[in-house]
Amino acid sequence: MSKTVVAFAPGRVELLGNHTDYNEGLVLAAAIDLGVTARAERLEADVLEVSSETNGRRAQASLDQRAPFTGDSAWANYPLGVIRTLRDAGLEVGGLRLQVSSNLPLGWGLSSSAAFEVSTALAALSLYDLSVEPMTLAKLCQKAENEFVGVQCGLLDQASSVFGREGEVIRLDFREVSASTVPMPAHAALLLVDSGVPHELSGGEYNERRAQCRAAAAALGVRALRDVTSKAVAAATSLDPVTRARALHITGENERVQAGVAALEANRLDDFGRLMFESHESSKRNFGNSTSFLDSLVEIAAATPGVLGARLTGGGFGGATIWLVEKAQAPAILQTVPEAYHRKTGATCKVLLTKPSQGARLLHG
Ligand code: ADP
Ligand code: MG
């Protein structure tokens, strides 16, 4: 019987450190308990056959195909890009049939693309008895998305999917390109609250923010915003107001990640929660990547008993918020938030209880 391999890779949530990954900065993230499952079997021919239960589609390509898929088949560029990138790196993955399914809600910004890439890579490598270091795996998947899909994402999504640990938060350093984990106190729980407004503008806005951060670093005479403190940015006279605000968001986020790790280590969850509220305020005032819907959710969070902190998570411009709550009060909070949000905005939100979870792994094979 031919060998079958099944791999799972989770989505992720960013807890602190917004837009810092491409500024060589720091992020606190967690893998969540939802993600993409990829089942792989060998094929004799040098082809990739891929089908997705999520969108009901299938696609096929030669492993050496250089041209990306277009139109309705563009989703298949994620796995084709991964296989191509692995082969270009000298990892001799051969023909395979890949079947994927996902329990990640779409449009929440939980990084289904990275979960798709990482589960594909893990399944394909295992199918051909190959392996790579975890950070190499994350980087190859990022390269596939940058170069083959054409999305200039940082390394956060793939690294979080790879390095997640049950009950722990991941501290990522994008200058050292390293990951370590810090335990999350057991009485805490995470709620994802989606604003119901997908982050559709993120393509153009995201690239614009990247350019503004680059311009800020250049004006400050440093390689990346990682090299400056908020104090130095505030004191710099050479920056126009918008550039200064963008820079302050990044430096503030780096500082909040460091304070957040210290708070977790000291078991001071309320301090950690305060940092999350501050992070959202900075997104709103300095980085301009919030929306009135995300702001409304965070205002509701601040007025809800048992909520320690809340902020937008991921790129922004829509998508979801992440709430740190007392586990014992999570059921009551889940009950009341949708109605409060509807009353305040007229819109409908969706709520999900999640927890810091194990990263990408083989389920079979
Ligand atoms: P995010 O990564 O935040 O979920 P992206 O826009 O980066 O959002 O990636 C979403 C895209 O990834 C989808 O539009 C689709 O092309 C692809 N994708 C993710 N999961 C699946 C899946 N299970 N089946 C097919 N395509 C998927
Ligand atoms: Mg993505």
Short mmCIF file of C-alpha atoms and ligand atoms in Angstrom, two decimals:
data_model
loop_
_atom_site.label_atom_id
_atom_site.label_comp_id
_atom_site.label_asym_id
_atom_site.label_seq_id
_atom_site.Cartn_x
_atom_site.Cartn_y
_atom_site.Cartn_z
CA MET A 1 0.00 0.00 0.00
CA SER A 2 1.31 3.44 -0.81
CA LYS A 3 2.40 5.63 2.07
CA THR A 4 0.03 8.37 3.32
CA VAL A 5 1.23 11.27 5.44
CA VAL A 6 -1.04 13.69 7.30
CA ALA A 7 0.28 16.99 8.64
CA PHE A 8 -1.48 19.75 10.59
CA ALA A 9 -0.37 23.38 10.86
CA PRO A 10 -2.21 25.91 13.05
CA GLY A 11 -3.27 29.48 12.47
CA ARG A 12 -1.87 32.11 14.81
CA VAL A 13 -2.81 35.10 16.83
CA GLU A 14 -0.55 38.07 17.51
CA LEU A 15 -0.74 39.21 21.16
CA LEU A 16 1.72 42.13 21.09
CA GLY A 17 4.14 43.45 18.48
CA ASN A 18 2.05 44.79 15.61
CA HIS A 19 3.77 45.23 12.21
CA THR A 20 7.14 44.72 13.89
CA ASP A 21 8.23 41.61 11.97
CA TYR A 22 9.35 43.47 8.84
CA ASN A 23 11.06 46.08 11.05
CA GLU A 24 13.45 43.46 12.51
CA GLY A 25 11.50 43.74 15.76
CA LEU A 26 9.81 41.63 18.42
CA VAL A 27 6.44 39.85 18.49
CA LEU A 28 4.52 37.84 21.07
CA ALA A 29 2.23 35.41 19.27
CA ALA A 30 0.51 32.10 19.87
CA ALA A 31 -0.47 29.22 17.64
CA ILE A 32 -4.19 28.48 18.06
CA ASP A 33 -6.17 25.22 18.12
CA LEU A 34 -7.49 25.62 14.56
CA GLY A 35 -5.60 25.17 11.31
CA VAL A 36 -5.06 23.38 8.01
CA THR A 37 -4.71 19.60 7.62
CA ALA A 38 -2.81 18.27 4.57
CA ARG A 39 -2.94 14.63 3.51
CA ALA A 40 -0.26 13.58 1.01
CA GLU A 41 0.44 10.50 -1.14
CA ARG A 42 3.25 9.85 -3.59
CA LEU A 43 2.65 9.97 -7.34
CA GLU A 44 4.92 8.33 -9.92
CA ALA A 45 4.90 11.34 -12.26
CA ASP A 46 6.56 14.67 -11.35
CA VAL A 47 3.26 16.42 -10.79
CA LEU A 48 1.38 18.09 -7.96
CA GLU A 49 -2.31 17.25 -7.76
CA VAL A 50 -4.05 19.33 -5.12
CA SER A 51 -7.63 19.50 -3.93
CA SER A 52 -9.19 21.57 -1.18
CA GLU A 53 -12.26 20.62 0.80
CA THR A 54 -12.49 24.27 1.82
CA ASN A 55 -13.21 25.66 -1.64
CA GLY A 56 -14.22 22.42 -3.41
CA ARG A 57 -11.58 22.93 -6.10
CA ARG A 58 -8.72 20.92 -7.55
CA ALA A 59 -5.67 21.82 -9.62
CA GLN A 60 -2.72 20.07 -11.22
CA ALA A 61 0.72 21.24 -12.33
CA SER A 62 4.11 19.89 -13.32
CA LEU A 63 6.57 20.19 -10.40
CA ASP A 64 8.80 22.26 -12.65
CA GLN A 65 6.09 24.68 -13.69
CA ARG A 66 7.49 28.20 -13.29
CA ALA A 67 4.34 30.12 -14.16
CA PRO A 68 1.92 30.67 -11.27
CA PHE A 69 -1.73 29.66 -11.57
CA THR A 70 -4.10 32.49 -12.44
CA GLY A 71 -7.81 33.22 -11.97
CA ASP A 72 -9.90 30.63 -10.09
CA SER A 73 -6.86 28.40 -9.57
CA ALA A 74 -4.73 31.07 -7.85
CA TRP A 75 -5.30 29.42 -4.43
CA ALA A 76 -3.15 26.50 -5.68
CA ASN A 77 -0.11 28.79 -5.85
CA TYR A 78 0.38 28.30 -2.10
CA PRO A 79 1.15 24.55 -2.33
CA LEU A 80 2.79 24.78 -5.76
CA GLY A 81 5.00 27.62 -4.47
CA VAL A 82 5.98 25.55 -1.44
CA ILE A 83 6.92 22.48 -3.50
CA ARG A 84 8.86 24.62 -6.00
CA THR A 85 10.69 26.43 -3.19
CA LEU A 86 11.61 23.16 -1.44
CA ARG A 87 12.96 21.73 -4.72
CA ASP A 88 14.91 24.93 -5.49
CA ALA A 89 16.49 24.58 -2.02
CA GLY A 90 17.74 21.11 -3.01
CA LEU A 91 15.08 19.15 -1.12
CA GLU A 92 14.10 16.45 -3.61
CA VAL A 93 10.35 16.30 -3.13
CA GLY A 94 8.77 14.29 -5.96
CA GLY A 95 5.25 13.95 -7.32
CA LEU A 96 2.40 14.06 -4.84
CA ARG A 97 -1.33 14.16 -4.41
CA LEU A 98 -2.33 16.65 -1.71
CA GLN A 99 -5.77 16.96 -0.08
CA VAL A 100 -6.32 19.85 2.29
CA SER A 101 -9.06 20.81 4.70
CA SER A 102 -9.28 23.62 7.23
CA ASN A 103 -11.26 24.59 10.30
CA LEU A 104 -9.94 28.17 10.36
CA PRO A 105 -12.66 30.77 9.86
CA LEU A 106 -11.97 32.75 6.67
CA GLY A 107 -11.28 36.48 6.66
CA TRP A 108 -10.42 36.76 10.36
CA GLY A 109 -6.71 37.31 9.66
CA LEU A 110 -5.64 34.15 11.50
CA SER A 111 -3.13 33.30 8.81
CA SER A 112 -4.71 30.46 6.89
CA SER A 113 -2.14 31.04 4.13
CA ALA A 114 0.79 30.20 6.40
CA ALA A 115 -1.09 27.21 7.85
CA PHE A 116 -1.68 26.01 4.27
CA GLU A 117 2.02 26.45 3.38
CA VAL A 118 3.46 24.89 6.53
CA SER A 119 1.12 21.87 6.49
CA THR A 120 1.96 21.31 2.81
CA ALA A 121 5.71 21.56 3.43
CA LEU A 122 5.65 19.25 6.42
CA ALA A 123 3.57 16.63 4.60
CA ALA A 124 5.68 16.78 1.42
CA LEU A 125 9.00 16.55 3.29
CA SER A 126 7.85 13.64 5.41
CA LEU A 127 6.43 11.84 2.37
CA TYR A 128 9.92 11.88 0.82
CA ASP A 129 11.74 11.15 4.12
CA LEU A 130 13.28 14.63 4.27
CA SER A 131 13.48 17.13 7.10
CA VAL A 132 14.75 20.65 7.77
CA GLU A 133 15.30 22.81 10.87
CA PRO A 134 12.06 24.45 12.11
CA MET A 135 13.18 28.02 11.31
CA THR A 136 14.31 26.91 7.84
CA LEU A 137 10.86 25.40 7.30
CA ALA A 138 9.23 28.71 8.25
CA LYS A 139 11.57 30.72 6.01
CA LEU A 140 11.05 28.47 2.98
CA CYS A 141 7.27 28.83 3.36
CA GLN A 142 7.61 32.62 3.63
CA LYS A 143 9.80 32.60 0.50
CA ALA A 144 7.11 30.65 -1.36
CA GLU A 145 4.47 33.24 -0.41
CA ASN A 146 6.76 36.20 -1.24
CA GLU A 147 8.07 34.92 -4.53
CA PHE A 148 5.42 32.59 -5.91
CA VAL A 149 2.14 33.94 -4.54
CA GLY A 150 3.48 37.51 -4.67
CA VAL A 151 2.49 38.61 -1.15
CA GLN A 152 5.27 40.47 0.71
CA CYS A 153 4.43 39.00 4.14
CA GLY A 154 6.95 39.00 6.98
CA LEU A 155 8.01 35.79 8.76
CA LEU A 156 5.56 36.10 11.68
CA ASP A 157 2.78 33.87 10.34
CA GLN A 158 4.93 30.93 9.31
CA ALA A 159 7.19 31.10 12.40
CA SER A 160 4.17 31.17 14.75
CA SER A 161 2.62 28.18 13.01
CA VAL A 162 5.91 26.25 13.36
CA PHE A 163 6.96 27.23 16.93
CA GLY A 164 3.64 27.11 18.83
CA ARG A 165 3.52 25.28 22.17
CA GLU A 166 0.54 24.21 24.23
CA GLY A 167 -0.16 26.77 26.96
CA GLU A 168 2.75 29.00 25.91
CA VAL A 169 3.26 32.27 24.13
CA ILE A 170 5.95 32.55 21.44
CA ARG A 171 8.49 35.40 21.61
CA LEU A 172 9.88 35.99 18.14
CA ASP A 173 12.91 38.13 17.42
CA PHE A 174 13.07 39.05 13.74
CA ARG A 175 16.60 40.46 13.90
CA GLU A 176 18.13 37.35 15.43
CA VAL A 177 15.48 35.30 13.59
CA SER A 178 14.89 33.24 16.73
CA ALA A 179 11.95 31.92 18.72
CA SER A 180 11.46 31.04 22.40
CA THR A 181 8.36 30.43 24.50
CA VAL A 182 6.97 31.81 27.77
CA PRO A 183 4.20 30.07 29.74
CA MET A 184 0.82 31.78 29.85
CA PRO A 185 -0.78 31.63 33.34
CA ALA A 186 -3.38 28.85 33.42
CA HIS A 187 -6.27 31.04 34.60
CA ALA A 188 -6.13 33.08 31.36
CA ALA A 189 -8.08 32.39 28.18
CA LEU A 190 -8.04 33.96 24.73
CA LEU A 191 -11.12 35.13 22.89
CA LEU A 192 -11.12 35.98 19.22
CA VAL A 193 -13.80 38.48 18.33
CA ASP A 194 -14.16 39.16 14.63
CA SER A 195 -15.49 42.55 13.60
CA GLY A 196 -17.41 41.04 10.68
CA VAL A 197 -15.59 43.42 8.33
CA PRO A 198 -12.87 41.54 6.43
CA HIS A 199 -9.47 43.16 6.01
CA GLU A 200 -9.90 43.79 2.31
CA LEU A 201 -7.79 46.91 2.03
CA SER A 202 -4.80 45.23 3.57
CA GLY A 203 -2.92 44.68 0.29
CA GLY A 204 -2.33 48.33 -0.60
CA GLU A 205 -2.38 49.69 2.95
CA TYR A 206 0.04 47.01 4.15
CA ASN A 207 2.61 47.84 1.49
CA GLU A 208 2.18 51.55 2.21
CA ARG A 209 2.89 51.00 5.92
CA ARG A 210 6.00 48.99 5.05
CA ALA A 211 7.24 51.84 2.86
CA GLN A 212 6.54 54.40 5.63
CA CYS A 213 8.51 52.34 8.15
CA ARG A 214 11.42 52.08 5.71
CA ALA A 215 11.31 55.84 5.15
CA ALA A 216 11.26 56.47 8.92
CA ALA A 217 14.33 54.26 9.46
CA ALA A 218 16.16 56.04 6.63
CA ALA A 219 15.28 59.49 8.03
CA LEU A 220 16.55 58.39 11.45
CA GLY A 221 19.76 57.04 9.89
CA VAL A 222 19.29 53.44 11.08
CA ARG A 223 19.03 50.10 9.30
CA ALA A 224 15.61 49.29 10.79
CA LEU A 225 13.22 50.75 13.38
CA ARG A 226 14.46 48.02 15.75
CA ASP A 227 17.52 50.22 16.24
CA VAL A 228 15.67 53.14 17.88
CA THR A 229 13.67 53.74 21.06
CA SER A 230 10.38 55.64 21.38
CA LYS A 231 12.28 58.29 23.31
CA ALA A 232 14.68 58.83 20.40
CA VAL A 233 11.82 59.01 17.88
CA ALA A 234 9.96 61.54 20.03
CA ALA A 235 13.08 63.69 20.23
CA ALA A 236 13.94 63.53 16.50
CA THR A 237 13.26 66.83 14.76
CA SER A 238 13.80 65.51 11.22
CA LEU A 239 10.51 63.58 10.94
CA ASP A 240 7.21 64.79 9.55
CA PRO A 241 4.21 64.06 11.83
CA VAL A 242 2.94 60.99 9.94
CA THR A 243 6.38 59.36 9.70
CA ARG A 244 6.99 60.06 13.39
CA ALA A 245 3.66 58.47 14.36
CA ARG A 246 4.34 55.35 12.25
CA ALA A 247 7.79 54.98 13.83
CA LEU A 248 6.39 55.47 17.35
CA HIS A 249 3.97 52.58 16.82
CA ILE A 250 6.80 50.21 15.93
CA THR A 251 9.18 51.31 18.71
CA GLY A 252 6.31 51.27 21.23
CA GLU A 253 5.31 47.76 20.17
CA ASN A 254 8.88 46.47 20.58
CA GLU A 255 8.96 47.98 24.07
CA ARG A 256 5.55 46.51 24.92
CA VAL A 257 6.70 43.02 23.88
CA GLN A 258 9.62 43.27 26.31
CA ALA A 259 7.35 44.55 29.08
CA GLY A 260 4.82 41.82 28.20
CA VAL A 261 7.37 39.03 28.62
CA ALA A 262 8.37 40.46 32.01
CA ALA A 263 4.68 40.64 33.03
CA LEU A 264 4.08 37.00 32.05
CA GLU A 265 7.20 35.86 33.87
CA ALA A 266 6.01 37.68 37.00
CA ASN A 267 2.47 36.27 36.58
CA ARG A 268 1.07 39.83 36.27
CA LEU A 269 -1.72 39.25 33.78
CA ASP A 270 -3.41 42.58 34.45
CA ASP A 271 -0.19 44.37 33.40
CA PHE A 272 -0.11 42.26 30.25
CA GLY A 273 -3.73 43.22 29.54
CA ARG A 274 -2.95 46.92 29.96
CA LEU A 275 -0.18 46.60 27.38
CA MET A 276 -2.70 45.12 24.95
CA PHE A 277 -5.03 48.11 25.40
CA GLU A 278 -2.06 50.46 24.88
CA SER A 279 -1.11 48.57 21.74
CA HIS A 280 -4.58 49.08 20.29
CA GLU A 281 -4.52 52.77 21.16
CA SER A 282 -1.23 53.08 19.28
CA SER A 283 -2.66 51.26 16.24
CA LYS A 284 -5.53 53.74 16.26
CA ARG A 285 -3.55 56.94 16.88
CA ASN A 286 -0.12 56.27 15.43
CA PHE A 287 -0.38 53.59 12.79
CA GLY A 288 -3.86 54.22 11.39
CA ASN A 289 -4.55 50.51 10.94
CA SER A 290 -7.68 50.26 13.09
CA THR A 291 -11.31 50.75 12.02
CA SER A 292 -14.31 52.15 13.89
CA PHE A 293 -15.57 48.54 14.20
CA LEU A 294 -12.34 47.28 15.78
CA ASP A 295 -12.32 50.34 18.09
CA SER A 296 -15.90 49.58 19.17
CA LEU A 297 -14.96 46.01 20.07
CA VAL A 298 -12.01 47.19 22.16
CA GLU A 299 -14.22 49.78 23.91
CA ILE A 300 -16.73 47.03 24.75
CA ALA A 301 -13.86 44.86 26.02
CA ALA A 302 -12.64 47.65 28.31
CA ALA A 303 -16.11 47.90 29.89
CA THR A 304 -16.65 44.12 30.31
CA PRO A 305 -15.88 42.47 33.68
CA GLY A 306 -13.27 39.69 33.43
CA VAL A 307 -11.54 41.19 30.37
CA LEU A 308 -7.86 41.96 31.07
CA GLY A 309 -6.88 43.38 27.69
CA ALA A 310 -7.91 43.60 24.03
CA ARG A 311 -6.49 44.86 20.76
CA LEU A 312 -6.67 44.34 17.02
CA THR A 313 -4.55 41.42 15.88
CA GLY A 314 -2.67 40.95 12.62
CA GLY A 315 -2.51 43.49 9.83
CA GLY A 316 -5.53 45.53 10.90
CA PHE A 317 -7.87 47.51 8.59
CA GLY A 318 -10.62 45.06 9.64
CA GLY A 319 -10.45 41.42 10.71
CA ALA A 320 -10.45 40.31 14.34
CA THR A 321 -9.57 41.49 17.84
CA ILE A 322 -7.89 39.34 20.49
CA TRP A 323 -9.07 39.51 24.11
CA LEU A 324 -7.22 38.25 27.15
CA VAL A 325 -9.83 37.17 29.71
CA GLU A 326 -10.18 35.36 33.03
CA LYS A 327 -10.96 31.77 32.00
CA ALA A 328 -13.73 31.44 34.60
CA GLN A 329 -15.55 34.41 33.09
CA ALA A 330 -15.10 33.47 29.43
CA PRO A 331 -18.54 31.79 29.02
CA ALA A 332 -20.35 34.87 30.36
CA ILE A 333 -18.30 37.18 28.12
CA LEU A 334 -19.02 35.02 25.05
CA GLN A 335 -22.73 35.42 25.79
CA THR A 336 -22.86 39.20 26.16
CA VAL A 337 -20.42 40.56 23.55
CA PRO A 338 -22.38 39.95 20.30
CA GLU A 339 -25.41 41.82 21.58
CA ALA A 340 -23.35 44.72 22.93
CA TYR A 341 -21.55 44.99 19.58
CA HIS A 342 -24.77 44.91 17.59
CA ARG A 343 -26.27 47.60 19.80
CA LYS A 344 -23.22 49.83 19.39
CA THR A 345 -22.51 49.39 15.67
CA GLY A 346 -25.45 47.67 14.00
CA ALA A 347 -22.98 45.05 12.78
CA THR A 348 -22.65 41.39 13.70
CA CYS A 349 -19.51 39.95 15.27
CA LYS A 350 -18.42 36.36 15.70
CA VAL A 351 -16.73 35.07 18.84
CA LEU A 352 -14.42 32.11 19.37
CA LEU A 353 -12.72 30.78 22.48
CA THR A 354 -9.17 29.63 21.77
CA LYS A 355 -5.92 28.86 23.61
CA PRO A 356 -2.18 28.82 22.95
CA SER A 357 -1.61 25.49 21.17
CA GLN A 358 1.02 23.16 19.75
CA GLY A 359 2.63 24.18 16.45
CA ALA A 360 2.82 22.26 13.15
CA ARG A 361 3.08 18.49 13.49
CA LEU A 362 2.64 15.18 11.72
CA LEU A 363 -0.62 13.45 12.61
CA HIS A 364 0.20 10.31 10.64
CA GLY A 365 3.14 8.92 8.69
P1 ADP B 1 -4.92 34.81 5.96
O1 ADP B 1 -3.59 34.18 5.79
O2 ADP B 1 -4.90 35.90 6.98
O3 ADP B 1 -6.00 33.81 6.28
P2 ADP B 1 -4.49 35.43 3.23
O4 ADP B 1 -5.15 36.35 2.27
O5 ADP B 1 -3.03 35.63 3.46
O6 ADP B 1 -5.32 35.49 4.59
O7 ADP B 1 -4.66 33.94 2.73
C1 ADP B 1 -5.94 33.44 2.41
C2 ADP B 1 -5.86 32.64 1.11
O8 ADP B 1 -5.14 31.41 1.34
C3 ADP B 1 -7.20 32.21 0.59
O9 ADP B 1 -7.77 33.21 -0.21
C4 ADP B 1 -6.84 30.98 -0.23
O10 ADP B 1 -6.33 31.35 -1.50
C5 ADP B 1 -5.69 30.38 0.55
N1 ADP B 1 -6.14 29.29 1.45
C6 ADP B 1 -6.01 29.24 2.79
N2 ADP B 1 -6.50 28.09 3.28
C7 ADP B 1 -6.97 27.40 2.22
C8 ADP B 1 -7.60 26.11 2.07
N3 ADP B 1 -7.86 25.32 3.13
N4 ADP B 1 -7.93 25.72 0.82
C9 ADP B 1 -7.67 26.50 -0.24
N5 ADP B 1 -7.08 27.70 -0.16
C10 ADP B 1 -6.74 28.16 1.04
MG MG B 2 -1.85 35.19 5.06
#
